[in-house]
Every structure is written in C-alpha cells, then in structure tokens.
Coordinates of C-alpha atoms in Angstrom, one line a residue:
Chain A
M345 CA -0.8 -21.8 26.4
D346 CA -1.4 -18.3 25.2
W347 CA 0.4 -18.5 21.8
P348 CA -1.1 -15.3 20.4
G349 CA 0.2 -13.5 23.5
A350 CA 3.6 -15.0 23.0
I351 CA 3.6 -13.8 19.3
F352 CA 2.6 -10.4 20.4
E353 CA 5.5 -10.2 22.9
Q354 CA 7.9 -11.0 20.0
L355 CA 6.4 -8.3 17.8
K356 CA 6.7 -5.7 20.5
A357 CA 10.3 -6.8 21.2
A358 CA 11.1 -6.3 17.5
D359 CA 9.5 -2.8 17.6
V360 CA 6.9 -3.5 15.1
R361 CA 4.8 -0.3 14.9
Q362 CA 2.2 -1.0 12.1
L363 CA 0.0 -4.0 12.1
A364 CA -2.1 -4.4 8.9
H365 CA -4.7 -7.1 8.6
V366 CA -7.7 -8.5 6.9
P367 CA -9.4 -10.1 10.1
D368 CA -9.4 -13.8 10.6
A369 CA -10.8 -15.5 13.6
G370 CA -7.5 -17.1 14.3
H371 CA -5.9 -13.7 14.7
A372 CA -8.7 -12.4 16.9
R373 CA -6.8 -12.4 20.2
L374 CA -3.6 -11.0 18.6
L375 CA -5.7 -8.2 17.2
R376 CA -7.2 -7.4 20.5
L377 CA -3.8 -7.3 22.1
A378 CA -2.5 -4.9 19.3
E379 CA -5.5 -2.6 19.6
A380 CA -4.8 -2.3 23.3
E381 CA -1.1 -1.2 22.7
P382 CA -0.8 2.5 21.9
K383 CA 2.6 2.1 20.3
V384 CA 1.1 -0.1 17.5
R385 CA -1.0 1.4 14.8
V386 CA -3.5 -1.1 13.7
V387 CA -4.8 -0.7 10.0
T388 CA -7.7 -2.7 8.7
L389 CA -7.3 -3.5 5.0
T390 CA -10.0 -4.0 2.4
T391 CA -7.7 -6.6 0.7
E392 CA -4.4 -8.2 1.8
E393 CA -2.1 -6.8 -1.0
E394 CA -2.8 -3.3 0.4
G395 CA -0.9 -4.3 3.4
I396 CA 2.3 -5.1 1.4
A397 CA 2.3 -1.6 -0.1
L398 CA 1.4 -0.1 3.3
L399 CA 4.4 -1.8 5.0
A400 CA 6.7 -0.9 2.1
G401 CA 5.8 2.7 2.9
A402 CA 6.2 2.1 6.6
W403 CA 9.7 0.8 6.0
L404 CA 10.6 3.7 3.7
G405 CA 9.6 5.9 6.6
G406 CA 11.6 3.9 9.2
Q407 CA 9.1 1.8 10.8
R408 CA 8.7 -2.0 11.0
G409 CA 5.3 -3.7 10.4
V410 CA 3.6 -6.9 10.2
L411 CA 0.8 -8.1 7.9
L412 CA -1.9 -10.6 9.3
M413 CA -4.1 -12.6 7.1
Q414 CA -5.8 -15.9 6.6
S415 CA -4.4 -18.3 3.9
S416 CA -7.0 -17.3 1.4
G417 CA -5.5 -13.8 1.4
V418 CA -2.1 -15.1 0.2
G419 CA -3.6 -15.5 -3.2
N420 CA -4.6 -11.8 -3.3
C421 CA -1.0 -10.7 -2.6
I422 CA 0.9 -12.4 -5.5
N423 CA 1.8 -9.5 -7.7
M424 CA 2.3 -7.1 -4.8
L425 CA 4.9 -9.5 -3.4
G426 CA 7.0 -8.4 -6.3
L427 CA 7.3 -4.9 -4.7
A428 CA 9.0 -6.3 -1.6
K429 CA 11.3 -8.5 -3.7
T430 CA 12.3 -5.9 -6.3
C431 CA 13.0 -3.3 -3.7
R432 CA 14.5 -5.7 -1.2
L433 CA 12.2 -4.5 1.5
P434 CA 11.5 -6.6 4.7
L435 CA 8.1 -8.1 4.8
L436 CA 6.8 -10.1 7.8
M437 CA 3.5 -12.0 7.4
L438 CA 1.5 -14.1 9.8
V439 CA -0.8 -16.4 8.0
T440 CA -3.6 -18.4 9.8
M441 CA -4.2 -21.5 7.8
R442 CA -7.5 -22.8 6.5
G443 CA -8.2 -25.7 4.3
E444 CA -5.9 -28.1 6.0
W445 CA -6.6 -30.0 9.3
A446 CA -10.3 -30.7 9.8
E447 CA -11.5 -28.1 7.5
F448 CA -15.2 -28.3 6.9
N449 CA -15.6 -25.7 4.2
P450 CA -14.4 -27.1 0.8
W451 CA -14.2 -23.5 -0.6
Q452 CA -11.2 -22.9 1.7
V453 CA -9.3 -26.0 0.6
P454 CA -7.8 -24.9 -2.8
M455 CA -6.0 -21.7 -1.6
G456 CA -5.1 -23.3 1.7
R457 CA -3.3 -26.1 -0.2
A458 CA -1.8 -23.7 -2.6
T459 CA -0.5 -21.3 0.0
P460 CA 3.0 -22.6 0.6
G461 CA 3.6 -23.1 -3.1
V462 CA 2.3 -19.6 -4.0
L463 CA 4.6 -18.0 -1.4
A464 CA 7.6 -20.1 -2.6
A465 CA 6.9 -19.0 -6.2
M466 CA 7.3 -15.4 -5.2
D467 CA 10.5 -16.2 -3.3
T468 CA 9.0 -15.7 0.1
A469 CA 10.5 -17.7 3.0
V470 CA 7.9 -19.9 4.7
L471 CA 8.1 -21.0 8.4
R472 CA 5.4 -22.8 10.1
I473 CA 4.0 -23.1 13.7
E474 CA 2.5 -26.4 14.6
R475 CA 2.6 -26.3 18.5
A476 CA 1.9 -23.5 20.8
E477 CA 5.2 -23.8 22.5
D478 CA 7.0 -23.1 19.3
A479 CA 5.2 -19.8 18.5
A480 CA 7.6 -17.3 20.2
E481 CA 10.7 -18.9 18.8
T482 CA 9.3 -19.1 15.3
V483 CA 8.3 -15.6 15.2
A484 CA 11.5 -14.4 16.6
G485 CA 13.3 -16.2 13.9
A486 CA 11.0 -14.8 11.3
V487 CA 11.5 -11.3 12.6
R488 CA 15.3 -11.7 12.4
L489 CA 15.1 -13.1 8.8
A490 CA 12.8 -10.5 7.6
F491 CA 14.5 -7.4 9.1
E492 CA 18.1 -8.4 9.3
G493 CA 18.7 -11.5 7.1
G494 CA 17.7 -9.9 3.8
P495 CA 15.8 -7.8 4.0
A496 CA 13.4 -10.5 2.9
A497 CA 9.8 -11.5 2.7
V498 CA 8.9 -14.0 5.3
A499 CA 5.6 -15.7 6.0
V500 CA 4.8 -17.7 9.2
L501 CA 2.0 -20.2 8.6
I502 CA 0.0 -20.9 11.8
A503 CA -1.4 -24.4 11.4
Q504 CA -5.1 -24.9 11.6
R505 CA -4.7 -27.6 14.1
L506 CA -3.2 -25.0 16.4
I507 CA -5.9 -22.5 15.8
G508 CA -8.6 -25.1 16.2
A509 CA -10.9 -26.2 13.4
K510 CA -13.6 -23.6 12.7
T511 CA -17.2 -24.5 13.1
F512 CA -20.3 -22.4 12.7
G513 CA -21.7 -24.2 15.8
K514 CA -20.3 -21.8 18.5
Chain B
M544 CA -21.2 2.9 -24.4
S545 CA -21.2 5.3 -21.6
L546 CA -17.5 6.3 -21.8
D547 CA -16.4 9.3 -23.7
R548 CA -13.1 8.4 -25.4
D549 CA -12.4 11.8 -26.8
R550 CA -13.4 14.1 -23.9
A551 CA -9.9 14.0 -22.3
E552 CA -8.3 15.4 -25.4
R553 CA -10.2 18.6 -25.0
L554 CA -9.3 19.1 -21.2
S555 CA -7.3 22.2 -20.6
L556 CA -5.0 21.2 -17.7
R557 CA -1.5 19.9 -18.8
R558 CA 0.1 17.3 -16.5
R559 CA 3.8 18.3 -16.9
P560 CA 3.5 21.9 -15.8
L561 CA 0.9 20.9 -13.2
V562 CA 3.3 18.4 -11.6
A563 CA 6.1 20.8 -11.8
R564 CA 4.0 23.4 -9.9
L565 CA 2.9 20.9 -7.2
L566 CA 6.5 20.0 -6.5
E567 CA 8.1 23.4 -6.9
G568 CA 10.0 24.5 -3.8
A569 CA 8.4 21.6 -1.8
D570 CA 11.9 20.2 -0.8
E571 CA 10.8 18.5 2.3
L572 CA 7.7 16.8 0.7
A573 CA 8.0 13.0 0.5
V574 CA 6.5 11.8 -2.8
I575 CA 5.3 8.3 -3.9
A576 CA 4.9 8.3 -7.7
G577 CA 2.6 5.8 -9.2
L578 CA 3.7 3.7 -12.1
G579 CA 3.8 5.0 -15.8
A580 CA 3.1 8.7 -16.7
P581 CA 3.0 10.1 -13.0
A582 CA 6.5 8.7 -12.4
W583 CA 7.6 10.3 -15.8
D584 CA 6.1 13.5 -14.8
C585 CA 7.7 13.8 -11.5
A586 CA 11.2 12.8 -13.1
A587 CA 10.5 15.5 -15.8
A588 CA 9.7 18.1 -13.1
T589 CA 12.7 17.5 -10.7
G590 CA 15.1 15.1 -12.2
E591 CA 16.3 12.4 -9.7
R592 CA 15.1 13.4 -6.3
A593 CA 15.8 11.4 -3.2
L594 CA 12.5 11.9 -1.5
T595 CA 10.6 10.8 -4.5
F596 CA 10.0 7.1 -4.8
P597 CA 8.8 6.3 -8.4
L598 CA 7.1 3.0 -8.9
W599 CA 7.7 0.8 -12.0
G600 CA 5.2 -1.8 -11.0
A601 CA 3.1 -2.6 -7.9
M602 CA -0.1 -1.2 -9.7
G603 CA -2.7 -0.3 -7.3
G604 CA -0.2 0.2 -4.4
A605 CA 0.8 3.9 -4.5
A606 CA -1.9 5.3 -2.2
M607 CA -1.2 2.6 0.4
M608 CA 2.5 3.2 0.2
G609 CA 1.7 6.8 0.9
L610 CA -0.3 5.9 4.0
G611 CA 2.3 3.6 5.4
L612 CA 4.8 6.4 5.0
A613 CA 2.6 9.0 6.4
L614 CA 2.0 6.9 9.5
A615 CA 5.6 6.3 10.0
Q616 CA 6.6 9.9 9.5
P617 CA 3.7 11.9 11.0
R618 CA 5.4 15.2 11.0
R619 CA 6.2 15.2 7.3
R620 CA 4.0 15.8 4.5
V621 CA 3.4 12.9 2.1
L622 CA 2.1 13.2 -1.4
T623 CA 1.2 10.3 -3.6
V624 CA 1.0 11.3 -7.3
T625 CA -0.7 8.8 -9.3
G626 CA -2.9 8.1 -12.3
D627 CA -6.5 7.1 -12.5
G628 CA -5.9 3.6 -13.7
E629 CA -3.3 3.0 -11.1
L630 CA -5.8 4.2 -8.3
L631 CA -8.6 2.2 -9.8
M632 CA -6.7 -1.0 -9.4
G633 CA -6.5 -0.5 -5.6
L634 CA -9.6 1.4 -5.0
G635 CA -10.2 -0.2 -1.7
A636 CA -7.2 1.9 -0.6
L637 CA -9.5 5.0 -0.4
V638 CA -11.6 3.1 2.1
T639 CA -8.7 2.0 4.1
I640 CA -7.2 5.5 4.2
G641 CA -10.6 7.0 5.2
A642 CA -10.9 4.6 8.0
A643 CA -7.2 4.9 9.2
P644 CA -6.7 8.6 8.4
A645 CA -3.4 10.3 8.4
A646 CA -3.5 14.1 8.7
N647 CA -0.2 14.4 6.7
L648 CA -1.3 12.3 3.6
A649 CA -2.4 13.8 0.3
I650 CA -3.2 12.2 -3.0
A651 CA -3.0 14.0 -6.4
V652 CA -4.6 12.0 -9.2
L653 CA -3.5 12.8 -12.7
D654 CA -6.7 11.8 -14.4
N655 CA -6.5 11.6 -18.2
E656 CA -9.4 9.2 -18.3
R657 CA -7.1 6.7 -20.0
Y658 CA -4.8 3.7 -19.6
G659 CA -2.2 5.8 -21.2
E660 CA 0.8 3.3 -21.3
T661 CA -1.3 0.7 -23.0
G662 CA -2.8 2.4 -25.9
G663 CA -5.1 5.0 -24.4
Q664 CA -8.1 2.7 -23.6
P665 CA -10.6 4.6 -21.5
T666 CA -10.8 4.2 -17.8
A667 CA -14.1 4.4 -15.8
T668 CA -13.4 8.0 -15.1
A669 CA -14.2 8.7 -18.8
G670 CA -17.7 7.9 -17.8
V671 CA -19.7 8.8 -14.7
L672 CA -17.2 7.8 -12.1
D673 CA -16.3 10.6 -9.6
L674 CA -13.2 9.8 -7.7
A675 CA -13.5 12.9 -5.4
A676 CA -17.1 11.9 -4.5
L677 CA -15.8 8.4 -3.6
A678 CA -13.0 9.8 -1.5
R679 CA -15.5 12.0 0.3
A680 CA -17.7 9.1 0.9
A681 CA -14.8 7.1 2.2
G682 CA -14.1 9.9 4.8
F683 CA -11.3 12.0 3.2
R684 CA -11.2 15.4 5.0
E685 CA -10.9 17.2 1.6
A686 CA -11.6 15.9 -1.8
L687 CA -12.2 17.9 -5.0
T688 CA -12.1 17.7 -8.8
V689 CA -10.0 20.3 -10.5
R690 CA -10.4 21.2 -14.2
D691 CA -9.0 24.7 -14.6
Q692 CA -5.7 26.4 -14.2
A693 CA -7.4 29.0 -11.9
E694 CA -8.1 26.3 -9.4
V695 CA -4.7 24.9 -9.3
E696 CA -3.1 27.1 -6.5
R697 CA -5.9 26.4 -4.1
A698 CA -5.6 22.7 -4.9
R699 CA -1.9 22.8 -4.3
S700 CA -2.3 24.5 -1.0
L701 CA -4.7 21.8 0.1
L702 CA -2.4 19.0 -1.0
L703 CA 0.6 20.5 0.7
S704 CA -0.9 21.8 3.9
A705 CA -4.5 21.1 4.7
P706 CA -5.4 18.4 7.3
G707 CA -5.6 15.1 5.5
P708 CA -6.3 12.8 4.0
V709 CA -6.8 15.0 1.0
L710 CA -7.5 13.9 -2.6
V711 CA -7.5 16.1 -5.7
D712 CA -8.6 14.6 -8.9
F713 CA -7.0 16.8 -11.6
K714 CA -8.6 16.2 -14.9
V715 CA -5.7 16.5 -17.3
R716 CA -5.5 16.4 -21.1
A717 CA -4.7 13.0 -22.7
E718 CA -1.5 13.7 -24.5
D719 CA 1.5 11.9 -25.7
L720 CA 4.7 13.3 -24.0
P721 CA 8.3 12.2 -23.9
I722 CA 9.0 9.5 -21.4
V723 CA 11.4 10.8 -18.8
M724 CA 12.7 7.7 -16.8
P725 CA 13.7 7.9 -13.3
E726 CA 16.0 5.4 -11.5
K727 CA 14.5 2.0 -11.6
D728 CA 16.7 -0.1 -9.3
G729 CA 14.4 -0.7 -6.3
A730 CA 17.2 -1.1 -3.8
T731 CA 18.9 2.1 -4.9
L732 CA 15.5 4.0 -4.6
R733 CA 15.0 2.5 -1.2
D734 CA 18.4 3.4 0.2
R735 CA 18.4 7.0 -1.1
F736 CA 14.9 7.6 0.2
R737 CA 15.6 6.3 3.6
R738 CA 18.8 8.2 3.8
A739 CA 17.2 11.3 2.9
L740 CA 14.7 10.8 5.7
G741 CA 17.5 10.0 8.1
V742 CA 16.0 6.5 8.9
A743 CA 18.7 4.4 7.1

C-alpha cells in the first residue's frame, strides 16, 4: 500500500502549502510527491528547528505547513517548540522513527527512544502510525487537531516497522 | 584573543534612530523583530504596531520566521530586524534562505558585536566574522556591511525594495539604552498580526 501517497493526499486536502524538511529515507517518496506539486513549496532545512520558525511565519502569513524529520531531529527542536506553544500556533510534524524496530545503528537508539518523551515534555500531542492502512486517517486526525483543535503542536510518529529497517546493503 | 571587546563602543551608527528610519513611513512592511534589543528598538520606533511581531524567545528563529512569512505573502515586503547574537544561533538559516530564496525578504542585522542582554560578552562579529560575506556566499542577492550614516539611505532602499533575499549588517555602537517593551502575549501578537494581514 502506498502510505506516503495517502499521507500526501491528506496534506493536499488540508491545503498545506509549505513543506519543510531535513531529508530522511523514510520520507523520500513523500518528498518526491511534494516536489512535483506546484502548490506546495518545499524548503530544505539545515536543522529541524528552523522548520518550526518557518512554519510560525507561514501561519502568521496565512498558510498552513508541515515539518518532516527523522526522530533524531526531534531533539534539535526542543527549545523552538516553545515558540509554537507560547504563541499558540499550529504545528504539524511527521516524524519517521529510527532506533526502534530492527535498528542496526546504535547511535540512532537514544534519541529514538527519547522521542515520544521529549515531545510530551514540550506539550506536543503524539500520534503514531503502525500500519499503512491507518496512515490517511491518522494524518487527517493530526491535521484537524493541529489547525482546528488548538491550535496545537502535533507530531505523527511513523513506525520504523512500517518504513522498513534501514540497511546499508541496498 | 582575536575578539576586540571595545571596538563596538567606537562605532558611529546608533541603533534607535537607525531603526526609526528603517520603519519610517513603511506602513505596509511586515516586520519580525528578534529577541532583545532589536525588539526594544522596534517598540521604541513605532510603539505597538500590528504588523511587527516581536520575539521574546525562540532565539535563532527570527530569519526563518521571516522566510515562512515571505513565502506565504509573496506580494508583501518582509523585514526581519535582529541582532548578531540571535542570527548566529541560527546561522544555518542563511543557507536555507539562500537555497529557497524569497524575493520579498530582507534581513537587517543590528550588529553591536555583543550579547547585549547578558552582560555585553563579545560575539564572533567582534572578530573576523563577516556576516555579509556569509550571506553572499549562501546566495543572497544583496548583502553588505554598513558602518556610516551616509550609507544608510541606500541600505534602506535595498532592504525595502531590492529583489531579495537582502541582508544588511549594520555595525552599530554598543550602548545601554532604555528598554522599551512591546506586547509579550504570544497569542495576542499572533491575532493582531494575522488580522492586520487579513488572514485571521
């Protein structure tokens, strides 16, 4: 099942116009879809917290955005998450997980294990996708919570088991 | 030690009249003001202004907020006014902006070569660091350093109307000035800014 395609359809339906990211292999298909969509501006960041500030500016200017990163990037975002909280700005994040199921790189494990706790510590709502067939519904729910239910900071964690364990053998 | 702690006390440009001139009559300009003295300078220049979003935190984020706003509002000029210490915390933003350029984005750095809110410790710009050269290398359309009053009008014109991204590094005197605090409730700032843009 094309779960990245299903996620992208939800982002388009939500009128997401700015997509900020630090690339992750798990987001590669979603990024290709976004780059082919003229209504979506893709911004490649040097570090993930830039995306929180970018999307704050986007919202001030009347546009919705989404921030894509891998779990290691969540740690880079901690202080900047305070911007969304303090100003009650919507913030939608899609986080591909490393350091959990079938991880082969021990350097990914600490931040992967800490990711839900770090997000919770900054009062970010955390949803999780384990199965491809749940991707569309979960992202739709996250969109509604982020942009209408708060506004609020919402992170959707995409399970490593869904993405497939990374190897360097490909 | 390669930093010159005292150089900034001899600089001629004064930040308050400079910011007042940058914002004078620019009623349609959308402004993101970085935390600390740049936010006080903007408040001193205009008082409460709906289209100025002063930051009280989020250090390192002012330039990126300007980019997100500029991309969302491509027909409106956006100016980030920030300090050297604030910009240095998020220096990768220059790279991101250079790679995702917005023609309507400008950044004015009030560079007193100090961390002014924390005791005046020197920043890297008190040494050899050249912010304008960094911005040019990152792909900014215009980037220059301004030290004299005689250059201010041209710099203002670039900031307000030249195809961006534009960065001007204003070397300003290190001085203690009265703190002029703007509104600090984030949701209030958000709502008034969005209403002024007609997107609320």
